[in-house]
């Protein structure tokens, strides 16, 4: 038996209200990050309407951060 199977763990059962608070916090953090990333915002503004990546599959392996969320939203805008 591996060490991983011996370790106890618990997964918190979040309520809908808790999820809503987390989502609200996350959106505020993303908006703050957008203000600190003018280059991506310029790309979003310039190419957003033309959607040059529409239909394209983009794959990546990234450490998920708030800045990564801004990048993903820019690529899918």
N, CA, C and O atoms as a Tinker XYZ file with bonds, in Angstrom:
   308  protein
     1  N      0.849000   -1.179000    0.000000    73     2
     2  CA     0.000000    0.000000    0.000000    64     1     3
     3  C      0.892000    1.239000    0.000000    63     2     4     5
     4  O      1.842000    1.321000    0.779000    81     3
     5  N      0.597000    2.183000   -0.852000    73     3     6
     6  CA     1.419000    3.387000   -0.943000    64     5     7
     7  C      1.096000    4.351000    0.196000    63     6     8     9
     8  O      0.065000    4.244000    0.859000    81     7
     9  N      2.004000    5.285000    0.395000    73     7    10
    10  CA     1.815000    6.299000    1.430000    64     9    11
    11  C      0.571000    7.133000    1.153000    63    10    12    13
    12  O     -0.142000    7.518000    2.079000    81    11
    13  N      0.315000    7.407000   -0.105000    73    11    14
    14  CA    -0.823000    8.251000   -0.472000    64    13    15
    15  C     -2.150000    7.636000   -0.041000    63    14    16    17
    16  O     -3.070000    8.362000    0.338000    81    15
    17  N     -2.263000    6.323000   -0.092000    73    15    18
    18  CA    -3.531000    5.695000    0.285000    64    17    19
    19  C     -3.708000    5.628000    1.796000    63    18    20    21
    20  O     -4.819000    5.401000    2.273000    81    19
    21  N     -2.647000    5.817000    2.547000    73    19    22
    22  CA    -2.723000    5.766000    4.004000    64    21    23
    23  C     -3.061000    7.122000    4.624000    63    22    24    25
    24  O     -3.515000    7.183000    5.766000    81    23
    25  N     -2.845000    8.200000    3.888000    73    23    26
    26  CA    -3.063000    9.530000    4.439000    64    25    27
    27  C     -4.550000    9.869000    4.474000    63    26    28    29
    28  O     -5.244000    9.716000    3.469000    81    27
    29  N     -5.040000   10.326000    5.617000    73    27    30
    30  CA    -6.445000   10.736000    5.672000    64    29    31
    31  C     -6.624000   12.093000    4.988000    63    30    32    33
    32  O     -5.722000   12.930000    5.019000    81    31
    33  N     -7.751000   12.303000    4.389000    73    31    34
    34  CA    -8.055000   13.595000    3.791000    64    33    35
    35  C     -9.554000   13.816000    3.829000    63    34    36    37
    36  O    -10.340000   12.874000    3.925000    81    35
    37  N     -9.918000   15.045000    3.755000    73    35    38
    38  CA   -11.324000   15.412000    3.733000    64    37    39
    39  C    -11.526000   16.437000    2.630000    63    38    40    41
    40  O    -10.656000   17.270000    2.377000    81    39
    41  N    -12.660000   16.372000    1.984000    73    39    42
    42  CA   -13.032000   17.357000    0.975000    64    41    43
    43  C    -14.190000   18.155000    1.553000    63    42    44    45
    44  O    -15.227000   17.599000    1.914000    81    43
    45  N    -13.999000   19.456000    1.635000    73    43    46
    46  CA   -15.034000   20.304000    2.220000    64    45    47
    47  C    -16.264000   20.320000    1.329000    63    46    48    49
    48  O    -16.160000   20.449000    0.109000    81    47
    49  N    -17.396000   20.192000    1.933000    73    47    50
    50  CA   -18.668000   20.259000    1.227000    64    49    51
    51  C    -19.157000   21.707000    1.278000    63    50    52    53
    52  O    -19.793000   22.121000    2.247000    81    51
    53  N    -18.855000   22.468000    0.232000    73    51    54
    54  CA   -19.224000   23.881000    0.191000    64    53    55
    55  C    -20.708000   24.046000   -0.104000    63    54    56    57
    56  O    -21.289000   23.298000   -0.890000    81    55
    57  N    -21.299000   25.028000    0.535000    73    55    58
    58  CA   -22.689000   25.369000    0.237000    64    57    59
    59  C    -22.711000   26.262000   -1.004000    63    58    60    61
    60  O    -21.678000   26.780000   -1.426000    81    59
    61  N    -23.888000   26.433000   -1.575000    73    59    62
    62  CA   -24.030000   27.316000   -2.738000    64    61    63
    63  C    -23.612000   28.739000   -2.381000    63    62    64    65
    64  O    -23.015000   29.439000   -3.199000    81    63
    65  N    -23.923000   29.162000   -1.166000    73    63    66
    66  CA   -23.555000   30.508000   -0.717000    64    65    67
    67  C    -22.035000   30.655000   -0.651000    63    66    68    69
    68  O    -21.492000   31.688000   -1.043000    81    67
    69  N    -21.349000   29.623000   -0.156000    73    67    70
    70  CA   -19.888000   29.673000   -0.077000    64    69    71
    71  C    -19.266000   29.707000   -1.474000    63    70    72    73
    72  O    -18.298000   30.430000   -1.709000    81    71
    73  N    -19.829000   28.917000   -2.407000    73    71    74
    74  CA   -19.341000   28.947000   -3.787000    64    73    75
    75  C    -19.547000   30.326000   -4.402000    63    74    76    77
    76  O    -18.679000   30.825000   -5.119000    81    75
    77  N    -20.686000   30.937000   -4.126000    73    75    78
    78  CA   -20.971000   32.270000   -4.665000    64    77    79
    79  C    -19.973000   33.290000   -4.133000    63    78    80    81
    80  O    -19.517000   34.156000   -4.881000    81    79
    81  N    -19.628000   33.200000   -2.851000    73    79    82
    82  CA   -18.647000   34.117000   -2.271000    64    81    83
    83  C    -17.268000   33.905000   -2.885000    63    82    84    85
    84  O    -16.552000   34.867000   -3.162000    81    83
    85  N    -16.900000   32.641000   -3.096000    73    83    86
    86  CA   -15.608000   32.353000   -3.727000    64    85    87
    87  C    -15.568000   32.884000   -5.155000    63    86    88    89
    88  O    -14.563000   33.451000   -5.584000    81    87
    89  N    -16.661000   32.700000   -5.889000    73    87    90
    90  CA   -16.722000   33.188000   -7.269000    64    89    91
    91  C    -16.625000   34.708000   -7.312000    63    90    92    93
    92  O    -15.942000   35.265000   -8.172000    81    91
    93  N    -17.303000   35.375000   -6.394000    73    91    94
    94  CA   -17.255000   36.838000   -6.333000    64    93    95
    95  C    -15.835000   37.309000   -6.020000    63    94    96    97
    96  O    -15.337000   38.252000   -6.637000    81    95
    97  N    -15.190000   36.651000   -5.062000    73    95    98
    98  CA   -13.806000   36.990000   -4.715000    64    97    99
    99  C    -12.892000   36.778000   -5.926000    63    98   100   101
   100  O    -12.048000   37.622000   -6.230000    81    99
   101  N    -13.065000   35.654000   -6.607000    73    99   102
   102  CA   -12.237000   35.355000   -7.772000    64   101   103
   103  C    -12.402000   36.375000   -8.882000    63   102   104   105
   104  O    -11.420000   36.790000   -9.497000    81   103
   105  N    -13.643000   36.784000   -9.145000    73   103   106
   106  CA   -13.894000   37.773000  -10.200000    64   105   107
   107  C    -13.233000   39.096000   -9.856000    63   106   108   109
   108  O    -12.668000   39.749000  -10.733000    81   107
   109  N    -13.293000   39.507000   -8.581000    73   107   110
   110  CA   -12.638000   40.754000   -8.166000    64   109   111
   111  C    -11.129000   40.660000   -8.361000    63   110   112   113
   112  O    -10.498000   41.616000   -8.812000    81   111
   113  N    -10.554000   39.516000   -8.022000    73   111   114
   114  CA    -9.111000   39.323000   -8.186000    64   113   115
   115  C     -8.717000   39.350000   -9.661000    63   114   116   117
   116  O     -7.677000   39.905000  -10.017000    81   115
   117  N     -9.541000   38.753000  -10.515000    73   115   118
   118  CA    -9.268000   38.772000  -11.957000    64   117   119
   119  C     -9.321000   40.207000  -12.476000    63   118   120   121
   120  O     -8.471000   40.608000  -13.271000    81   119
   121  N    -10.299000   40.974000  -12.040000    73   119   122
   122  CA   -10.401000   42.375000  -12.474000    64   121   123
   123  C     -9.193000   43.186000  -12.021000    63   122   124   125
   124  O     -8.707000   44.036000  -12.767000    81   123
   125  N     -8.706000   42.936000  -10.814000    73   123   126
   126  CA    -7.488000   43.613000  -10.350000    64   125   127
   127  C     -6.296000   43.223000  -11.221000    63   126   128   129
   128  O     -5.494000   44.075000  -11.601000    81   127
   129  N     -6.184000   41.934000  -11.535000    73   127   130
   130  CA    -5.068000   41.460000  -12.357000    64   129   131
   131  C     -5.132000   42.052000  -13.761000    63   130   132   133
   132  O     -4.096000   42.363000  -14.349000    81   131
   133  N     -6.338000   42.209000  -14.303000    73   131   134
   134  CA    -6.481000   42.803000  -15.636000    64   133   135
   135  C     -5.889000   44.208000  -15.678000    63   134   136   137
   136  O     -5.295000   44.606000  -16.679000    81   135
   137  N     -6.053000   44.952000  -14.593000    73   135   138
   138  CA    -5.491000   46.308000  -14.530000    64   137   139
   139  C     -3.972000   46.299000  -14.510000    63   138   140   141
   140  O     -3.340000   47.299000  -14.849000    81   139
   141  N     -3.387000   45.185000  -14.118000    73   139   142
   142  CA    -1.931000   45.071000  -14.055000    64   141   143
   143  C     -1.348000   44.391000  -15.291000    63   142   144   145
   144  O     -0.142000   44.152000  -15.356000    81   143
   145  N     -2.198000   44.077000  -16.274000    73   143   146
   146  CA    -1.746000   43.383000  -17.480000    64   145   147
   147  C     -2.210000   44.137000  -18.727000    63   146   148   149
   148  O     -3.038000   43.630000  -19.484000    81   147
   149  N     -1.683000   45.340000  -18.943000    73   147   150
   150  CA    -2.165000   46.161000  -20.061000    64   149   151
   151  C     -1.903000   45.542000  -21.434000    63   150   152   153
   152  O     -2.656000   45.799000  -22.373000    81   151
   153  N     -0.870000   44.749000  -21.566000    73   151   154
   154  CA    -0.586000   44.118000  -22.857000    64   153   155
   155  C     -1.683000   43.156000  -23.275000    63   154   156   157
   156  O     -2.138000   43.189000  -24.418000    81   155
   157  N     -2.106000   42.305000  -22.362000    73   155   158
   158  CA    -3.188000   41.373000  -22.674000    64   157   159
   159  C     -4.500000   42.106000  -22.914000    63   158   160   161
   160  O     -5.287000   41.718000  -23.776000    81   159
   161  N     -4.728000   43.156000  -22.156000    73   159   162
   162  CA    -5.964000   43.919000  -22.340000    64   161   163
   163  C     -5.970000   44.605000  -23.707000    63   162   164   165
   164  O     -7.021000   44.720000  -24.337000    81   163
   165  N     -4.808000   45.060000  -24.166000    73   163   166
   166  CA    -4.705000   45.672000  -25.495000    64   165   167
   167  C     -4.994000   44.633000  -26.576000    63   166   168   169
   168  O     -5.673000   44.933000  -27.559000    81   167
   169  N     -4.481000   43.412000  -26.400000    73   167   170
   170  CA    -4.765000   42.337000  -27.361000    64   169   171
   171  C     -6.250000   41.984000  -27.359000    63   170   172   173
   172  O     -6.844000   41.764000  -28.415000    81   171
   173  N     -6.831000   41.932000  -26.190000    73   171   174
   174  CA    -8.262000   41.623000  -26.075000    64   173   175
   175  C     -9.087000   42.689000  -26.788000    63   174   176   177
   176  O    -10.047000   42.373000  -27.492000    81   175
   177  N     -8.708000   43.950000  -26.603000    73   175   178
   178  CA    -9.423000   45.058000  -27.248000    64   177   179
   179  C     -9.251000   45.015000  -28.773000    63   178   180   181
   180  O    -10.210000   45.203000  -29.521000    81   179
   181  N     -8.019000   44.766000  -29.215000    73   179   182
   182  CA    -7.720000   44.797000  -30.649000    64   181   183
   183  C     -8.355000   43.628000  -31.401000    63   182   184   185
   184  O     -8.918000   43.819000  -32.479000    81   183
   185  N     -8.268000   42.422000  -30.839000    73   183   186
   186  CA    -8.701000   41.230000  -31.567000    64   185   187
   187  C    -10.000000   40.613000  -31.056000    63   186   188   189
   188  O    -10.484000   39.639000  -31.633000    81   187
   189  N    -10.569000   41.160000  -29.988000    73   187   190
   190  CA   -11.749000   40.559000  -29.372000    64   189   191
   191  C    -12.913000   40.333000  -30.315000    63   190   192   193
   192  O    -13.490000   39.246000  -30.339000    81   191
   193  N    -13.261000   41.335000  -31.083000    73   191   194
   194  CA   -14.419000   41.218000  -31.973000    64   193   195
   195  C    -14.174000   40.288000  -33.152000    63   194   196   197
   196  O    -15.095000   39.607000  -33.602000    81   195
   197  N    -12.943000   40.249000  -33.660000    73   195   198
   198  CA   -12.661000   39.414000  -34.834000    64   197   199
   199  C    -12.483000   37.943000  -34.476000    63   198   200   201
   200  O    -12.570000   37.083000  -35.352000    81   199
   201  N    -12.234000   37.643000  -33.207000    73   199   202
   202  CA   -12.078000   36.272000  -32.715000    64   201   203
   203  C    -11.160000   35.434000  -33.605000    63   202   204   205
   204  O    -11.602000   34.434000  -34.172000    81   203
   205  N     -9.897000   35.823000  -33.736000    73   203   206
   206  CA    -8.984000   35.114000  -34.629000    64   205   207
   207  C     -8.686000   33.679000  -34.201000    63   206   208   209
   208  O     -8.207000   32.889000  -35.014000    81   207
   209  N     -8.953000   33.332000  -32.971000    73   207   210
   210  CA    -8.686000   31.969000  -32.507000    64   209   211
   211  C     -9.950000   31.116000  -32.423000    63   210   212   213
   212  O     -9.912000   30.013000  -31.878000    81   211
   213  N    -11.058000   31.606000  -32.950000    73   211   214
   214  CA   -12.313000   30.852000  -32.906000    64   213   215
   215  C    -12.134000   29.499000  -33.582000    63   214   216   217
   216  O    -11.607000   29.413000  -34.691000    81   215
   217  N    -12.574000   28.451000  -32.910000    73   215   218
   218  CA   -12.474000   27.101000  -33.457000    64   217   219
   219  C    -11.134000   26.435000  -33.238000    63   218   220   221
   220  O    -10.961000   25.260000  -33.560000    81   219
   221  N    -10.193000   27.170000  -32.698000    73   219   222
   222  CA    -8.860000   26.628000  -32.450000    64   221   223
   223  C     -8.828000   25.957000  -31.088000    63   222   224   225
   224  O     -9.364000   26.481000  -30.112000    81   223
   225  N     -8.197000   24.796000  -31.032000    73   223   226
   226  CA    -8.018000   24.121000  -29.751000    64   225   227
   227  C     -6.673000   24.529000  -29.184000    63   226   228   229
   228  O     -5.636000   24.356000  -29.825000    81   227
   229  N     -6.698000   25.067000  -27.991000    73   227   230
   230  CA    -5.475000   25.499000  -27.322000    64   229   231
   231  C     -5.293000   24.626000  -26.094000    63   230   232   233
   232  O     -6.187000   24.528000  -25.254000    81   231
   233  N     -4.142000   23.998000  -25.993000    73   231   234
   234  CA    -3.854000   23.147000  -24.835000    64   233   235
   235  C     -2.613000   23.670000  -24.139000    63   234   236   237
   236  O     -1.717000   24.230000  -24.771000    81   235
   237  N     -2.573000   23.486000  -22.865000    73   235   238
   238  CA    -1.405000   23.920000  -22.114000    64   237   239
   239  C     -1.399000   23.274000  -20.750000    63   238   240   241
   240  O     -2.406000   22.743000  -20.282000    81   239
   241  N     -0.273000   23.331000  -20.144000    73   239   242
   242  CA    -0.121000   22.827000  -18.787000    64   241   243
   243  C      0.428000   23.983000  -17.966000    63   242   244   245
   244  O      1.611000   24.311000  -18.054000    81   243
   245  N     -0.426000   24.589000  -17.180000    73   243   246
   246  CA    -0.066000   25.805000  -16.468000    64   245   247
   247  C     -0.390000   25.681000  -14.992000    63   246   248   249
   248  O     -1.322000   24.980000  -14.599000    81   247
   249  N      0.383000   26.363000  -14.197000    73   247   250
   250  CA     0.036000   26.522000  -12.791000    64   249   251
   251  C     -1.089000   27.542000  -12.751000    63   250   252   253
   252  O     -0.920000   28.663000  -13.230000    81   251
   253  N     -2.213000   27.182000  -12.200000    73   251   254
   254  CA    -3.373000   28.068000  -12.228000    64   253   255
   255  C     -3.203000   29.208000  -11.239000    63   254   256   257
   256  O     -3.125000   29.000000  -10.028000    81   255
   257  N     -3.148000   30.405000  -11.776000    73   255   258
   258  CA    -3.074000   31.619000  -10.975000    64   257   259
   259  C     -4.143000   32.570000  -11.489000    63   258   260   261
   260  O     -4.805000   32.294000  -12.489000    81   259
   261  N     -4.300000   33.656000  -10.817000    73   259   262
   262  CA    -5.252000   34.668000  -11.284000    64   261   263
   263  C     -4.792000   35.228000  -12.625000    63   262   264   265
   264  O     -5.615000   35.513000  -13.495000    81   263
   265  N     -3.481000   35.386000  -12.795000    73   263   266
   266  CA    -2.948000   35.883000  -14.062000    64   265   267
   267  C     -3.209000   34.874000  -15.190000    63   266   268   269
   268  O     -3.467000   35.269000  -16.327000    81   267
   269  N     -3.143000   33.587000  -14.879000    73   267   270
   270  CA    -3.458000   32.565000  -15.874000    64   269   271
   271  C     -4.924000   32.672000  -16.279000    63   270   272   273
   272  O     -5.263000   32.472000  -17.446000    81   271
   273  N     -5.786000   32.984000  -15.332000    73   271   274
   274  CA    -7.205000   33.166000  -15.644000    64   273   275
   275  C     -7.395000   34.317000  -16.627000    63   274   276   277
   276  O     -8.215000   34.227000  -17.541000    81   275
   277  N     -6.644000   35.391000  -16.442000    73   275   278
   278  CA    -6.719000   36.528000  -17.364000    64   277   279
   279  C     -6.257000   36.090000  -18.756000    63   278   280   281
   280  O     -6.880000   36.453000  -19.754000    81   279
   281  N     -5.183000   35.322000  -18.830000    73   279   282
   282  CA    -4.696000   34.818000  -20.120000    64   281   283
   283  C     -5.753000   33.949000  -20.793000    63   282   284   285
   284  O     -6.026000   34.113000  -21.982000    81   283
   285  N     -6.345000   33.034000  -20.047000    73   283   286
   286  CA    -7.362000   32.144000  -20.616000    64   285   287
   287  C     -8.565000   32.945000  -21.101000    63   286   288   289
   288  O     -9.090000   32.679000  -22.183000    81   287
   289  N     -9.002000   33.913000  -20.319000    73   287   290
   290  CA   -10.138000   34.738000  -20.751000    64   289   291
   291  C     -9.794000   35.549000  -21.993000    63   290   292   293
   292  O    -10.658000   35.784000  -22.838000    81   291
   293  N     -8.546000   35.978000  -22.111000    73   291   294
   294  CA    -8.123000   36.725000  -23.298000    64   293   295
   295  C     -8.117000   35.818000  -24.522000    63   294   296   297
   296  O     -8.579000   36.218000  -25.591000    81   295
   297  N     -7.603000   34.606000  -24.378000    73   295   298
   298  CA    -7.541000   33.679000  -25.510000    64   297   299
   299  C     -8.925000   33.226000  -25.960000    63   298   300   301
   300  O     -9.121000   32.906000  -27.132000    81   299
   301  N     -9.872000   33.197000  -25.052000    73   299   302
   302  CA   -11.219000   32.747000  -25.407000    64   301   303
   303  C    -12.175000   33.896000  -25.696000    63   302   304   305
   304  O    -13.333000   33.664000  -26.044000    81   303
   305  N    -11.703000   35.138000  -25.554000    73   303   306
   306  CA   -12.575000   36.306000  -25.780000    64   305   307
   307  C    -12.950000   36.428000  -27.236000    63   306   308
   308  O    -13.676000   37.348000  -27.612000    81   307
